[in-house]
PDB file of C-alpha atoms in Angstrom:
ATOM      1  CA  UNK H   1      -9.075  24.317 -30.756  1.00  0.00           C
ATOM      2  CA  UNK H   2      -6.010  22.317 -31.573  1.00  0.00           C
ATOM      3  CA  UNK H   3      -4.574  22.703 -35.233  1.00  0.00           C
ATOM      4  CA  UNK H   4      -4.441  19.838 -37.846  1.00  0.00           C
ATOM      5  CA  UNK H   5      -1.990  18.478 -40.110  1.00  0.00           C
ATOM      6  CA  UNK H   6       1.681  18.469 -38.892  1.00  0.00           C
ATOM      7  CA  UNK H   7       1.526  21.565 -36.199  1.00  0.00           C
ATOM      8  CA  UNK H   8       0.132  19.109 -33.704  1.00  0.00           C
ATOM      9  CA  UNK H   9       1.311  15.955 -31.561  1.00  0.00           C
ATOM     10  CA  UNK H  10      -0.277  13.500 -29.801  1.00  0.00           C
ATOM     11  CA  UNK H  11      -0.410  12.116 -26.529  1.00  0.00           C
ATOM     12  CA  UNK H  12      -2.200   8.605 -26.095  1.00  0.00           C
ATOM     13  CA  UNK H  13      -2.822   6.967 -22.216  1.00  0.00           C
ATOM     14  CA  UNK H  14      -4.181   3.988 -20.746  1.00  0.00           C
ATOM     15  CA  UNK H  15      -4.009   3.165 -17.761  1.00  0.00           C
ATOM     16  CA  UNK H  16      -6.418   2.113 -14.387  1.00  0.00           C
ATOM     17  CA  UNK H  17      -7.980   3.584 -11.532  1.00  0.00           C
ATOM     18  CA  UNK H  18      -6.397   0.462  -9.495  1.00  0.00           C
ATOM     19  CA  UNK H  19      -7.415   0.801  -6.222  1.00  0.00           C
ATOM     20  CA  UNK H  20      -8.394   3.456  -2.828  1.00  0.00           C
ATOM     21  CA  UNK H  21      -7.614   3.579   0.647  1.00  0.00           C
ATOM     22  CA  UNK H  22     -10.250   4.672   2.971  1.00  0.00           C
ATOM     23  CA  UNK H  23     -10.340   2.744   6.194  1.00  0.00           C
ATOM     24  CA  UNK H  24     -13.899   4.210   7.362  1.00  0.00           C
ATOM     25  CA  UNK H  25     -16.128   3.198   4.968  1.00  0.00           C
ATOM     26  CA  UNK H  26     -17.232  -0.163   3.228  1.00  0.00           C
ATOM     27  CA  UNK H  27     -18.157   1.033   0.024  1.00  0.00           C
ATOM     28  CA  UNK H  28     -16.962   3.614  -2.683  1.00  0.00           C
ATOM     29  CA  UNK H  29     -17.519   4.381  -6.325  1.00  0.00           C
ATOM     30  CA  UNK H  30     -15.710   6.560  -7.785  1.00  0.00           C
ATOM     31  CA  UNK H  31     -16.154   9.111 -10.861  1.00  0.00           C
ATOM     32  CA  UNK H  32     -13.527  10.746 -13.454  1.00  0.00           C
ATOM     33  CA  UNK H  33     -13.558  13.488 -15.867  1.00  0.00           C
ATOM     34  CA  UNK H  34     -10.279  14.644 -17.498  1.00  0.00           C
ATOM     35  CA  UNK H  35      -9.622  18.458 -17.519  1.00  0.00           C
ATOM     36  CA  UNK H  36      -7.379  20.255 -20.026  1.00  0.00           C
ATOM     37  CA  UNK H  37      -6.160  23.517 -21.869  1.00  0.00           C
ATOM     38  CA  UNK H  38      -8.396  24.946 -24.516  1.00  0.00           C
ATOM     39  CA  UNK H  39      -5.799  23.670 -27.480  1.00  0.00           C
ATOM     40  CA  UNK H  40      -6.307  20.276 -26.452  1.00  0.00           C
ATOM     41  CA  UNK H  41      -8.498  18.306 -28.409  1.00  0.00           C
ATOM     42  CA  UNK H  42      -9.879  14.677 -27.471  1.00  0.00           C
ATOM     43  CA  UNK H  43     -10.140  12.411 -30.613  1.00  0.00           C
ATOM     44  CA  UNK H  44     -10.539   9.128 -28.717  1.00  0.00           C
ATOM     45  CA  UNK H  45     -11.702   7.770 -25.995  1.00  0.00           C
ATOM     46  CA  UNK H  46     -14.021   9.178 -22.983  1.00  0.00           C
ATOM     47  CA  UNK H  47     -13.435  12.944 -21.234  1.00  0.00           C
ATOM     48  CA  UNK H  48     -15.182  11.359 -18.306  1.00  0.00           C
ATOM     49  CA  UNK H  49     -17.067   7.755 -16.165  1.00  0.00           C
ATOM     50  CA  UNK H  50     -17.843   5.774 -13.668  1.00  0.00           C
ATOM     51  CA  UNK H  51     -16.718   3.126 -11.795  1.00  0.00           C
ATOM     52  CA  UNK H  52     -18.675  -0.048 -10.166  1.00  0.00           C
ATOM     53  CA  UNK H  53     -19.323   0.077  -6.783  1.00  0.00           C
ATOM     54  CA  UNK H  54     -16.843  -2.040  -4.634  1.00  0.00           C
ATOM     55  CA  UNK H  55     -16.473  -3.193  -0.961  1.00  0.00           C
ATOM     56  CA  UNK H  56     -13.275  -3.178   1.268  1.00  0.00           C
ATOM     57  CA  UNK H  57     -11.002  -6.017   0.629  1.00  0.00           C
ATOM     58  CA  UNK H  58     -11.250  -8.537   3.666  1.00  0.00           C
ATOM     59  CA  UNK H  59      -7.367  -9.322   3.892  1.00  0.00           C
ATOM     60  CA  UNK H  60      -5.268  -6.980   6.055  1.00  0.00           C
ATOM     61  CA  UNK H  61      -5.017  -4.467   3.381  1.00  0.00           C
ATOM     62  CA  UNK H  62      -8.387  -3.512   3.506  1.00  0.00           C
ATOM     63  CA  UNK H  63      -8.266  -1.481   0.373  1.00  0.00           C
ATOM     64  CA  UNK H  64     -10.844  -0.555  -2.357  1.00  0.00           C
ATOM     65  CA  UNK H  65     -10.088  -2.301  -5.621  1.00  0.00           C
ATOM     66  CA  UNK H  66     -11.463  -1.095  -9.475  1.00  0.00           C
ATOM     67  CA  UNK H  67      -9.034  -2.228 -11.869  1.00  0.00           C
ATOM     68  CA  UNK H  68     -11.488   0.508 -13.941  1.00  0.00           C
ATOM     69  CA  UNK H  69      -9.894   1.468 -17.379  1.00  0.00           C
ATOM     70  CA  UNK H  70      -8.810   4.190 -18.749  1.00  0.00           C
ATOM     71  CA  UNK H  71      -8.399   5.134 -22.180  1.00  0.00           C
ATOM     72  CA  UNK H  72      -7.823   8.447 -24.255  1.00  0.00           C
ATOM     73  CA  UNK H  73      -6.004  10.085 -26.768  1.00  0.00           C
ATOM     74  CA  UNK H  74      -5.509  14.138 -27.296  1.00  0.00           C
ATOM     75  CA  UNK H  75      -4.025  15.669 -29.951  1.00  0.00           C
ATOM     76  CA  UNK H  76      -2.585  19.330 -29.621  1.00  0.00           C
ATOM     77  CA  UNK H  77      -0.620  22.324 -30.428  1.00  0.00           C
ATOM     78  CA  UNK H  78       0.923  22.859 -27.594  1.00  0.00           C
ATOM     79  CA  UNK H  79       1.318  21.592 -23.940  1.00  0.00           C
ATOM     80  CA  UNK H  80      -0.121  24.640 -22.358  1.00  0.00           C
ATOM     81  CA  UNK H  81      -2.898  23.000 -20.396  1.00  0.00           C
ATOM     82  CA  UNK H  82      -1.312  19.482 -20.078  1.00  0.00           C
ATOM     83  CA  UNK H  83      -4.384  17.338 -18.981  1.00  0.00           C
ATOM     84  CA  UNK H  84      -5.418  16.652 -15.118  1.00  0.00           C
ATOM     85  CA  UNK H  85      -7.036  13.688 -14.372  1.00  0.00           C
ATOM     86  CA  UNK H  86     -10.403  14.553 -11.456  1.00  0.00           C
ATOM     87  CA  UNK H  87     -11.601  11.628  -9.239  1.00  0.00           C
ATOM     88  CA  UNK H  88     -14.243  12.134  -6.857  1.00  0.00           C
ATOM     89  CA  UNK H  89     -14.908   9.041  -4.469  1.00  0.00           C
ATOM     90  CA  UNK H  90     -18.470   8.265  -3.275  1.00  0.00           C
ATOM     91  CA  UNK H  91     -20.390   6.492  -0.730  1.00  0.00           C
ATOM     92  CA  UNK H  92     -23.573   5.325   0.956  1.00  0.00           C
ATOM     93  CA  UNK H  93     -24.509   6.811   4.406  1.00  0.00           C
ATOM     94  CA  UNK H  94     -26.507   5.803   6.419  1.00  0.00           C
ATOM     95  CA  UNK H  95     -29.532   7.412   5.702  1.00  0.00           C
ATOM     96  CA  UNK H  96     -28.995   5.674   2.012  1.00  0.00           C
ATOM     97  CA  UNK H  97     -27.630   9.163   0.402  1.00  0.00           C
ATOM     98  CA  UNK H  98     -25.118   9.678  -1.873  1.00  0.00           C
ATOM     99  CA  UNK H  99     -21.558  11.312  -0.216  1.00  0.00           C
ATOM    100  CA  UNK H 100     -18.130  12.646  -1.032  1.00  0.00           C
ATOM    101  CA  UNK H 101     -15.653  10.372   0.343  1.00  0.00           C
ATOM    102  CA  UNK H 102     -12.672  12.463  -1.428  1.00  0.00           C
ATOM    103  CA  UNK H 103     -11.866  14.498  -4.449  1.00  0.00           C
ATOM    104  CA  UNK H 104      -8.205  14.544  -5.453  1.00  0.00           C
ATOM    105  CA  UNK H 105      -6.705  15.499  -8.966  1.00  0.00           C
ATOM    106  CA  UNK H 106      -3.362  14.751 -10.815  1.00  0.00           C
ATOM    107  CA  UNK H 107      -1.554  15.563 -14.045  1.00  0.00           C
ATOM    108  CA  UNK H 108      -1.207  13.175 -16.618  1.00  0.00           C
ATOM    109  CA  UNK H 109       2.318  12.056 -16.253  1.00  0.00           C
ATOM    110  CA  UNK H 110       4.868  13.874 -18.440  1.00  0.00           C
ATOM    111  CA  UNK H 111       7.285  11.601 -19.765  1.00  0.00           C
ATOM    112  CA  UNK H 112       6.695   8.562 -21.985  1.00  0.00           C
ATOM    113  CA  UNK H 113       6.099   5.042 -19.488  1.00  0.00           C
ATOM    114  CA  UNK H 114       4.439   3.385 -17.292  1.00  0.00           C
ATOM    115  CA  UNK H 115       3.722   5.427 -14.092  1.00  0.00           C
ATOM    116  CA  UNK H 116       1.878   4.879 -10.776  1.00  0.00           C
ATOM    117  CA  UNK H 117       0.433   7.627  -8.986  1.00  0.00           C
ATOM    118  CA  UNK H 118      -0.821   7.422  -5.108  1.00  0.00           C
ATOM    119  CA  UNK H 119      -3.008  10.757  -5.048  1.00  0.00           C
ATOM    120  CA  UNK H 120      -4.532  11.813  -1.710  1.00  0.00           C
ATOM    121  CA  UNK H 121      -7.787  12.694  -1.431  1.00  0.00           C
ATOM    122  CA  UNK H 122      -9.724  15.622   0.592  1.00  0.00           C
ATOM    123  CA  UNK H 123     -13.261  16.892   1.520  1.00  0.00           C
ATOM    124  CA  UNK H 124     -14.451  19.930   2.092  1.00  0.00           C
ATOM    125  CA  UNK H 125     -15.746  20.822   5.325  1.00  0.00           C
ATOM    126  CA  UNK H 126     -18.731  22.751   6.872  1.00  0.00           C
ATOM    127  CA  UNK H 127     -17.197  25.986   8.502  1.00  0.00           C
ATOM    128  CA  UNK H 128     -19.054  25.772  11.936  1.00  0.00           C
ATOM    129  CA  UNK H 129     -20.180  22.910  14.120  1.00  0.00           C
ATOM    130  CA  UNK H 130     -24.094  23.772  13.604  1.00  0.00           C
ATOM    131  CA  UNK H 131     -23.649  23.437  10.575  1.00  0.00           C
ATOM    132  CA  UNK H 132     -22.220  19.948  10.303  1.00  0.00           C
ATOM    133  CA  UNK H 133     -24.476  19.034  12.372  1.00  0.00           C
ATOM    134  CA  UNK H 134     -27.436  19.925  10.432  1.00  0.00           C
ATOM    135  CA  UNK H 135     -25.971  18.681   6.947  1.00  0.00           C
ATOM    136  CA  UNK H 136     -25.076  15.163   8.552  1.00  0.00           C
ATOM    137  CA  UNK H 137     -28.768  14.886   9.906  1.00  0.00           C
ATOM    138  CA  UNK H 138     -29.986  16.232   6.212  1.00  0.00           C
ATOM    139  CA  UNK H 139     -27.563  14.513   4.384  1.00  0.00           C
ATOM    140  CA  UNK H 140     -26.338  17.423   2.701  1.00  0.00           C
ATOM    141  CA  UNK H 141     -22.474  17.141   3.249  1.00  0.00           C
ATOM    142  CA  UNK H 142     -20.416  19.864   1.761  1.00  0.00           C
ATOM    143  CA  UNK H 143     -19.335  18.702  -1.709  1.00  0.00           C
ATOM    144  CA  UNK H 144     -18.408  20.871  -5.072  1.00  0.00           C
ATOM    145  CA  UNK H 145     -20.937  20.909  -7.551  1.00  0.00           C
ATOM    146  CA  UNK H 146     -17.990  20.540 -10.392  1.00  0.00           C
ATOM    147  CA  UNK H 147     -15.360  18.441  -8.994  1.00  0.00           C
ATOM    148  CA  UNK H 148     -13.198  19.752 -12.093  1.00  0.00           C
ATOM    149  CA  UNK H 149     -12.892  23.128 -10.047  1.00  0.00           C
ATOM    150  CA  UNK H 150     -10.348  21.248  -7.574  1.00  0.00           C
ATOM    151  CA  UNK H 151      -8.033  20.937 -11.187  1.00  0.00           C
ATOM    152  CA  UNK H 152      -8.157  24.525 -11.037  1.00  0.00           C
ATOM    153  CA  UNK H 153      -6.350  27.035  -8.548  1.00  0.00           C
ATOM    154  CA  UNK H 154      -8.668  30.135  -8.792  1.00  0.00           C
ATOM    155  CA  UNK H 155     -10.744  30.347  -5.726  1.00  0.00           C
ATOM    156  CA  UNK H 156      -8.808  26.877  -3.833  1.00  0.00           C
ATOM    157  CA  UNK H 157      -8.125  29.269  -0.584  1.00  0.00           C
ATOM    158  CA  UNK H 158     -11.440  30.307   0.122  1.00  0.00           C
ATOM    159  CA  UNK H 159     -12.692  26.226   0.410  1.00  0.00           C
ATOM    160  CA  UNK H 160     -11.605  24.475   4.093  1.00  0.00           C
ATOM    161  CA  UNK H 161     -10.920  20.897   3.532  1.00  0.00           C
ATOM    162  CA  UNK H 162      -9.646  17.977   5.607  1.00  0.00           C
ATOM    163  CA  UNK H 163      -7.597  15.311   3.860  1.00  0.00           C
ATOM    164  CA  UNK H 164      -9.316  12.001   3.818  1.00  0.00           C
ATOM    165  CA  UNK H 165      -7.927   8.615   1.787  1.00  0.00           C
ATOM    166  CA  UNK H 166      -5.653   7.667  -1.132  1.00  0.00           C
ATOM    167  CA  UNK H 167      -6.265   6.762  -4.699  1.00  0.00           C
ATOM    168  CA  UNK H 168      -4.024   4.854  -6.824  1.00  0.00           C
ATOM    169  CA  UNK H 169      -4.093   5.525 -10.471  1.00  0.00           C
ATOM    170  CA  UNK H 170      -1.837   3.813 -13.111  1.00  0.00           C
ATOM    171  CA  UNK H 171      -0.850   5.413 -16.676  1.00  0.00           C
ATOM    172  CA  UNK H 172       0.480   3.940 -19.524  1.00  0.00           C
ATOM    173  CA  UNK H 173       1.737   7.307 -21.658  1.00  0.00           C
ATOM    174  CA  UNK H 174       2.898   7.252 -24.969  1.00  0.00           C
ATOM    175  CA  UNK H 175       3.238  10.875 -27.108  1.00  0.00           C
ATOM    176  CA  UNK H 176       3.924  11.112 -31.119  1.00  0.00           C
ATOM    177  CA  UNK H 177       5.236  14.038 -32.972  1.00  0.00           C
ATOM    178  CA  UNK H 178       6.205  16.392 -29.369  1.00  0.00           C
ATOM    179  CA  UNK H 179      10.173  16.190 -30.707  1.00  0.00           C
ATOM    180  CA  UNK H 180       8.987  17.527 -34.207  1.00  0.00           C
ATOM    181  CA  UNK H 181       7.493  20.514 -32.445  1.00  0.00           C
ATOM    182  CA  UNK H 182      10.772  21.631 -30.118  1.00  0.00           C
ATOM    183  CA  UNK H 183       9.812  19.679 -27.178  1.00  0.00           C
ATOM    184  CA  UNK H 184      11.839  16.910 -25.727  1.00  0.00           C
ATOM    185  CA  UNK H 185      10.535  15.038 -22.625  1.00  0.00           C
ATOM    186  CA  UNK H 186      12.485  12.422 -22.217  1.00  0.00           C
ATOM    187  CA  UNK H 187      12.739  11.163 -18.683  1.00  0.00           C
ATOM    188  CA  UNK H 188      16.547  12.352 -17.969  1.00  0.00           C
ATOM    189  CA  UNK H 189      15.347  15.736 -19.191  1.00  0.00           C
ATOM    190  CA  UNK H 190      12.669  15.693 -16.315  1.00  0.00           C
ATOM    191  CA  UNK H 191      12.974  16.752 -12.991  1.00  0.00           C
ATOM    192  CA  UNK H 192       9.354  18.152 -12.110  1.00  0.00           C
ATOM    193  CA  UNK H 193       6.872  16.692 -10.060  1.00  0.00           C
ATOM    194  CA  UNK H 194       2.973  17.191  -9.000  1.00  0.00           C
ATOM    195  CA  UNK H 195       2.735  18.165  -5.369  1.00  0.00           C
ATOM    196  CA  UNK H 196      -0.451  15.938  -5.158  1.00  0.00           C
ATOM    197  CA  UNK H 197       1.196  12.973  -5.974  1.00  0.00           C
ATOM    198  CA  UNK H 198       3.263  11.423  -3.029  1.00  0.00           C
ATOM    199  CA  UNK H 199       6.761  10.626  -3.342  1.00  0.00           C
ATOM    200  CA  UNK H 200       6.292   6.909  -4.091  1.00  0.00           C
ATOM    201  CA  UNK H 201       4.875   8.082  -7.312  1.00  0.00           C
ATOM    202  CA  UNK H 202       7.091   6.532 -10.615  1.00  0.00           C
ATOM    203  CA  UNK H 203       7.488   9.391 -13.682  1.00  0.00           C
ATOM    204  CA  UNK H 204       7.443  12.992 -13.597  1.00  0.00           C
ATOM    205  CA  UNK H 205       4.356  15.364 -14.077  1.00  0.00           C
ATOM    206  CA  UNK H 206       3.834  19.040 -14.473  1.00  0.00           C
ATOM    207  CA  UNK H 207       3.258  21.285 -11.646  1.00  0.00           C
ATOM    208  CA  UNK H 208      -0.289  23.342 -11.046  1.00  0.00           C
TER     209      UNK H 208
END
């Protein structure tokens, strides 16, 4: 648990899950949770939610589009653990049962700003044709009971996945009280950047 009194800083975000790319389907939903080191400590805000269903846009884009807020505030003692934002994308086969569209996961950008992040998205797949066949007739697709465990490396190269859409996520970061602690993260400082996040992402973030 994250100290109190003037051993801790804060870092405060708001941002949107904007938009998603996934020319196959007509409808997603997506859900979030944020994951994070055990000194972190939320005192505002949610950990995790859901977005409203929406339908492909009909112009040539054809995107996805939330606008779904988010908003949260940590406090901590250190930035061991720097929180990961999870978001799983859902949708509606055709035997009316809930799928995994994509799970895809990025840090919380580093430096103080507004940031956009494009993050692509996966699934995991069956191992054998049998047995995508039978979980498409049962409508039991492969999915991960926790989609937090994607945040996570421990156990990633046993799972075989196939890369499937984009989300776009904006963040609004602002931290208090990190240069009172010995850490500066100003953006000329800054040079490190998620591998999940494609290159026309704005702002740094921490590696895995």
């Amino acid at each position: 648990m994250a100290a109190s009194g003037g051993s801790v800083f804060l870092l405060m975000v708001a941002g949107q899950i904007e938009s998603a790319e996934f020319p196959e389907f007509d409808e997603i939903f997506c859900k979030y949770s944020f994951v994070y080191g055990q000194d972190w400590v939320i005192t505002s805000g949610l950990e995790e939610g859901l977005t409203q269903i929406t339908k492909k846009s009909q112009d040539e884009r054809r995107i996805f589009v939330w606008n779904f807020p988010l908003d949260v505030t940590w406090k901590s003692t250190n930035p061991h653990g720097w929180p990961q934002i999870v978001v799983s994308a859902y949708g509606i086969d055709a035997f009316g049962h809930d799928v995994a569209r994509g799970y895809g996961a990025c840090h919380i950008p580093l430096t103080p700003g507004r940031h956009k992040s494009r993050v692509a998205m996966f699934v995991p797949e069956s191992t054998s044709k049998l047995q995508k066949f039978t979980s498409w007739v049962l409508g039991r697709r492969p999915e991960y009971v926790d989609p937090r465990v994607i945040a996570q490396g421990e156990g990633r190269e046993v799972t075989r996945v196939r890369s499937q859409g984009h989300v776009t996520l904006s963040f609004n970061v602002v931290n208090k009280d990190m240069k009172k602690l010995g850490y500066d993260v100003t953006a000329h400082d800054v040079s490190i950047y998620d591998v999940s996040i494609l290159p026309e992402s704005t702002g740094a973030a921490l590696t895995a």
